[in-house]
GROMACS .gro file of C-alpha atoms in nm:
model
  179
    1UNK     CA    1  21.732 -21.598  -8.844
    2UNK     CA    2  21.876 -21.924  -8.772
    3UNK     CA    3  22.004 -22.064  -9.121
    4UNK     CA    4  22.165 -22.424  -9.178
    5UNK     CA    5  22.260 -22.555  -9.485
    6UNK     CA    6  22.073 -22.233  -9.674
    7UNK     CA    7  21.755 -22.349  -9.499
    8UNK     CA    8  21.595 -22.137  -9.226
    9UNK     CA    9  21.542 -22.347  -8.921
   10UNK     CA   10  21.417 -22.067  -8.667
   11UNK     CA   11  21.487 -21.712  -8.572
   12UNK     CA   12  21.562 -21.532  -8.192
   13UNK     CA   13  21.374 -21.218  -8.116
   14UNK     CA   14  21.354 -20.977  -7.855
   15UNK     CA   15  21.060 -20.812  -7.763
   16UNK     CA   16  21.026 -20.499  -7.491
   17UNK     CA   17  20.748 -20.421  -7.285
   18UNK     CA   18  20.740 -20.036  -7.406
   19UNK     CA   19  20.388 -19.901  -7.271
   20UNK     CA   20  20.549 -19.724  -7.045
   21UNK     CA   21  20.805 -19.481  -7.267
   22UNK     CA   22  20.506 -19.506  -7.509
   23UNK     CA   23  20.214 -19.358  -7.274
   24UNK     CA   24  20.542 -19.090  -7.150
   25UNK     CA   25  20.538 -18.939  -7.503
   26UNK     CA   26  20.169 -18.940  -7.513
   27UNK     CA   27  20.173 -18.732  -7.203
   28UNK     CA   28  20.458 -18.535  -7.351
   29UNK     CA   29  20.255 -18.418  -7.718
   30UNK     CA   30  19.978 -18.360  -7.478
   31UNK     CA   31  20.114 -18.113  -7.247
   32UNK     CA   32  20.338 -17.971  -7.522
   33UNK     CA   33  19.990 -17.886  -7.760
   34UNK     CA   34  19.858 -17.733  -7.435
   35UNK     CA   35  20.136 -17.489  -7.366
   36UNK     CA   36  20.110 -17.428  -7.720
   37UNK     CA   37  19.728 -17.353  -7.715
   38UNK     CA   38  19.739 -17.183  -7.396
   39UNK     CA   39  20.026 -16.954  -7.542
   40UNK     CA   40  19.906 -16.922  -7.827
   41UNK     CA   41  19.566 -16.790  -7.749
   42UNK     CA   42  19.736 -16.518  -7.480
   43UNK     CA   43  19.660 -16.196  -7.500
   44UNK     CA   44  20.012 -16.117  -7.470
   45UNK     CA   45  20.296 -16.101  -7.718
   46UNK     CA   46  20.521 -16.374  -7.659
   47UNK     CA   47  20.840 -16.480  -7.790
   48UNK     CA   48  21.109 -16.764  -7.681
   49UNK     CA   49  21.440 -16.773  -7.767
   50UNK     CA   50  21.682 -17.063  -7.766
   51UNK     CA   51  22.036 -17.092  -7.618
   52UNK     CA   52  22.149 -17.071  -7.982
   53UNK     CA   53  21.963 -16.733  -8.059
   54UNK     CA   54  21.658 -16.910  -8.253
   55UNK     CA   55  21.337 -16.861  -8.198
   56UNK     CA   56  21.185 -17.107  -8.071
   57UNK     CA   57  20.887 -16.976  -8.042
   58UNK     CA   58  20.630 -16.707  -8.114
   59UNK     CA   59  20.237 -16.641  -8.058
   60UNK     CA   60  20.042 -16.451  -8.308
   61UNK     CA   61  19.959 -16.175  -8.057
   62UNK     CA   62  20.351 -16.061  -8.071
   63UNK     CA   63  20.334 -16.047  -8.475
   64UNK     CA   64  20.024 -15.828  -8.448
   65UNK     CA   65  20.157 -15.576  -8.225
   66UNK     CA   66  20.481 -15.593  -8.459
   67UNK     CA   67  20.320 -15.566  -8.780
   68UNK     CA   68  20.469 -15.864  -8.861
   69UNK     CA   69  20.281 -16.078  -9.180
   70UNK     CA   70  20.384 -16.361  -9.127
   71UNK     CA   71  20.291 -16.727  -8.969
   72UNK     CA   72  20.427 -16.719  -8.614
   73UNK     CA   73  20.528 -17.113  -8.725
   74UNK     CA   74  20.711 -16.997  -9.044
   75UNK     CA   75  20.966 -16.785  -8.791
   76UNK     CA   76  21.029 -17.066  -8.579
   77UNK     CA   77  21.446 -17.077  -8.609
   78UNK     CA   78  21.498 -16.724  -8.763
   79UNK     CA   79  21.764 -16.610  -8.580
   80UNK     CA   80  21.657 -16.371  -8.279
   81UNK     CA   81  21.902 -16.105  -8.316
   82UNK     CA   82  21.815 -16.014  -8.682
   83UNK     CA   83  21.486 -16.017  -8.569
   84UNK     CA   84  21.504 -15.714  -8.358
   85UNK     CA   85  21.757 -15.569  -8.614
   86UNK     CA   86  21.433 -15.575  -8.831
   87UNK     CA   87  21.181 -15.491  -8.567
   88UNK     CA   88  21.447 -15.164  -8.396
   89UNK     CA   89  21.305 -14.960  -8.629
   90UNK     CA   90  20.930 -14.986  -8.515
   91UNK     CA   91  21.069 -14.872  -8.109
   92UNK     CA   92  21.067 -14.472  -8.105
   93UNK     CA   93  21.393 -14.520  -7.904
   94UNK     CA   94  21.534 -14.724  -8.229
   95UNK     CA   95  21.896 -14.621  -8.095
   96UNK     CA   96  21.853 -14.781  -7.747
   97UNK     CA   97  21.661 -15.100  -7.804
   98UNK     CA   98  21.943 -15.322  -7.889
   99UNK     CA   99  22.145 -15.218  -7.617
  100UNK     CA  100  21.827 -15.272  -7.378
  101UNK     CA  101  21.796 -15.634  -7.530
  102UNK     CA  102  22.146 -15.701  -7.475
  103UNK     CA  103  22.181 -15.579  -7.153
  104UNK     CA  104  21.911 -15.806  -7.032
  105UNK     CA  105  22.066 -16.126  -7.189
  106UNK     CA  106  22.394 -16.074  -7.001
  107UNK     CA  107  22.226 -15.950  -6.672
  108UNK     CA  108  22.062 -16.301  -6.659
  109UNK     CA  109  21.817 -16.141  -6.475
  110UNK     CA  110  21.443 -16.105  -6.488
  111UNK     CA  111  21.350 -15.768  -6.627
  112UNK     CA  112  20.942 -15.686  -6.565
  113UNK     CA  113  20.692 -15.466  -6.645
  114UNK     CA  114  20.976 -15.203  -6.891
  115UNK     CA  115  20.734 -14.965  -7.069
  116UNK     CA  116  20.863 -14.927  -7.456
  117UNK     CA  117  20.720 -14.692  -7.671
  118UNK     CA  118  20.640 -14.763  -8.075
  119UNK     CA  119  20.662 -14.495  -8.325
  120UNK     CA  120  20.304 -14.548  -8.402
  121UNK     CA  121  20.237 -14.425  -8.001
  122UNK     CA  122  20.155 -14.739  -7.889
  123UNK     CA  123  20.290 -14.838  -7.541
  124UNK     CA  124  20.403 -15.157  -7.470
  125UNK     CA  125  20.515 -15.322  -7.101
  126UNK     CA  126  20.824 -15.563  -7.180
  127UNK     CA  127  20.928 -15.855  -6.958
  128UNK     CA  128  21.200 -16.033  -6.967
  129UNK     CA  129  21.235 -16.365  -6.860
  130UNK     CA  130  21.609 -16.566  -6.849
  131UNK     CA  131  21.535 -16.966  -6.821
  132UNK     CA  132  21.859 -17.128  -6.679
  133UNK     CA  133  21.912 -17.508  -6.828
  134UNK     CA  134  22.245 -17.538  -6.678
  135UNK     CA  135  22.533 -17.274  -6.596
  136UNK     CA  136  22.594 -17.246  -7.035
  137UNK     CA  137  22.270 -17.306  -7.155
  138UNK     CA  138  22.028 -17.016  -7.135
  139UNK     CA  139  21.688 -16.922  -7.314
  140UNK     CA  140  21.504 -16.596  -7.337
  141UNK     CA  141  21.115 -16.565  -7.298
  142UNK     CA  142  21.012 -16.190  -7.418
  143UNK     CA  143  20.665 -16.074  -7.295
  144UNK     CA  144  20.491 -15.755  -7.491
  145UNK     CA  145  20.153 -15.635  -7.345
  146UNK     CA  146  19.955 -15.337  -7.511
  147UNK     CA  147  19.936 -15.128  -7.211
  148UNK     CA  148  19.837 -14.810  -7.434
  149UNK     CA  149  19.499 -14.752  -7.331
  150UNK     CA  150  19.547 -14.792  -6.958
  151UNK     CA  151  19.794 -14.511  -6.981
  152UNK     CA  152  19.583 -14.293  -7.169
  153UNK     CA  153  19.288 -14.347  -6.933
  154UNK     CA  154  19.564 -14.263  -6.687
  155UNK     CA  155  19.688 -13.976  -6.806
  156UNK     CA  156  19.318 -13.854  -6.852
  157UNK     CA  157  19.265 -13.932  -6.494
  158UNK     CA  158  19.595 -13.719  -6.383
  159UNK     CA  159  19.446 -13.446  -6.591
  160UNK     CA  160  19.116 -13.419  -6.456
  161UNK     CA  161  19.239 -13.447  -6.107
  162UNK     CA  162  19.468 -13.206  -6.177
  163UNK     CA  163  19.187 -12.974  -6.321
  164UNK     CA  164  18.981 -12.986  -6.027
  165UNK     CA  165  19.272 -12.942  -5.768
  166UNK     CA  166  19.353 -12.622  -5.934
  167UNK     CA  167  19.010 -12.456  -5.969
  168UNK     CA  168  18.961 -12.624  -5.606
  169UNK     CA  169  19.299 -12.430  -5.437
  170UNK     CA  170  19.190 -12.079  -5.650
  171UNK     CA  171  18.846 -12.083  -5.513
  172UNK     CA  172  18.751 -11.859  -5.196
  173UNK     CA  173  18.537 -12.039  -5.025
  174UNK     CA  174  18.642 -12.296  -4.775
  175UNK     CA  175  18.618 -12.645  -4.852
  176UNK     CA  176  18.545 -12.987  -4.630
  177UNK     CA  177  18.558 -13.319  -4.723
  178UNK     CA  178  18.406 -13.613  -4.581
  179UNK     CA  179  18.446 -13.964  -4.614
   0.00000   0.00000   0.00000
């Protein structure tokens, strides 16, 4: 305001054209609920872990296969590492698992398709996924799949092929194949 003698004789304003940093951050919430759908709705466990070892974020696929009851929002910034303190005991290789974790965070290095067993016999393939920000800053994206019945149907496979080769090499009779 421009005051003289106590009596306002005009004001200065700036104004900023800011349709452009304004349509940026409507782009920005748009893509960011996509991810979030698209992750979200994954048939995959996922979890993401921040440089400061927060979760920063988790579908509701990877509390299923945990047995976790909780909203996947309400764990958002629990700290990662008492996390898997909680979840070790679920692993049948308890012992191991937090060395495992470990040892991927300081390789740095993507770690895919590491089968993990649960003490309820489900099988579970694990990636690992290191996201570089800069040289210091480093997040974690954890990947569970449910890979139990594929290995039982393999395993029953293995069995039957098994089965057959053996009553196959005891029979006396000779034997062609043809394709």
């Amino acid at each position: 305001l421009i005051i003289d003698k106590g009596i306002v004789k005009g004001f200065t304003s700036i104004a900023r054209d800011i349709t452009e940093r304004h349509n940026s951050q409507i782009e920005l919430k748009l893509v960011n609920h996509q991810l979030s759908t698209l992750i979200e709705n994954m048939n995959v466990g996922i979890l993401l872990s921040d440089s400061d070892g927060k979760i920063a974020l988790i579908n509701r696929k990877f509390c299923e296969l945990f047995g976790i009851n909780n909203e996947p929002q309400n764990l958002i910034g629990y700290n990662f590492n008492s996390a898997m303190i909680k979840l070790r005991a679920m692993f049948s290789g308890k012992e191991k698992v937090l060395e495992e974790i470990n040892a991927c965070i300081l390789s740095k290095k993507s770690q895919l398709n590491r089968e993990v067993k649960l003490i309820n016999n489900t099988i579970l393939e694990r990636d690992y996924i290191p996201i570089s920000i800069d040289e210091s800053h480093y997040s974690h994206i954890w990947i569970y799949k449910d890979v139990t019945e594929q290995r039982s149907a393999q395993e029953i496979l293995q069995k039957s092929e098994e089965k057959y080769r053996r009553i196959i090499e005891n029979m006396r009779l000779g034997l062609l194949v043809v394709d």
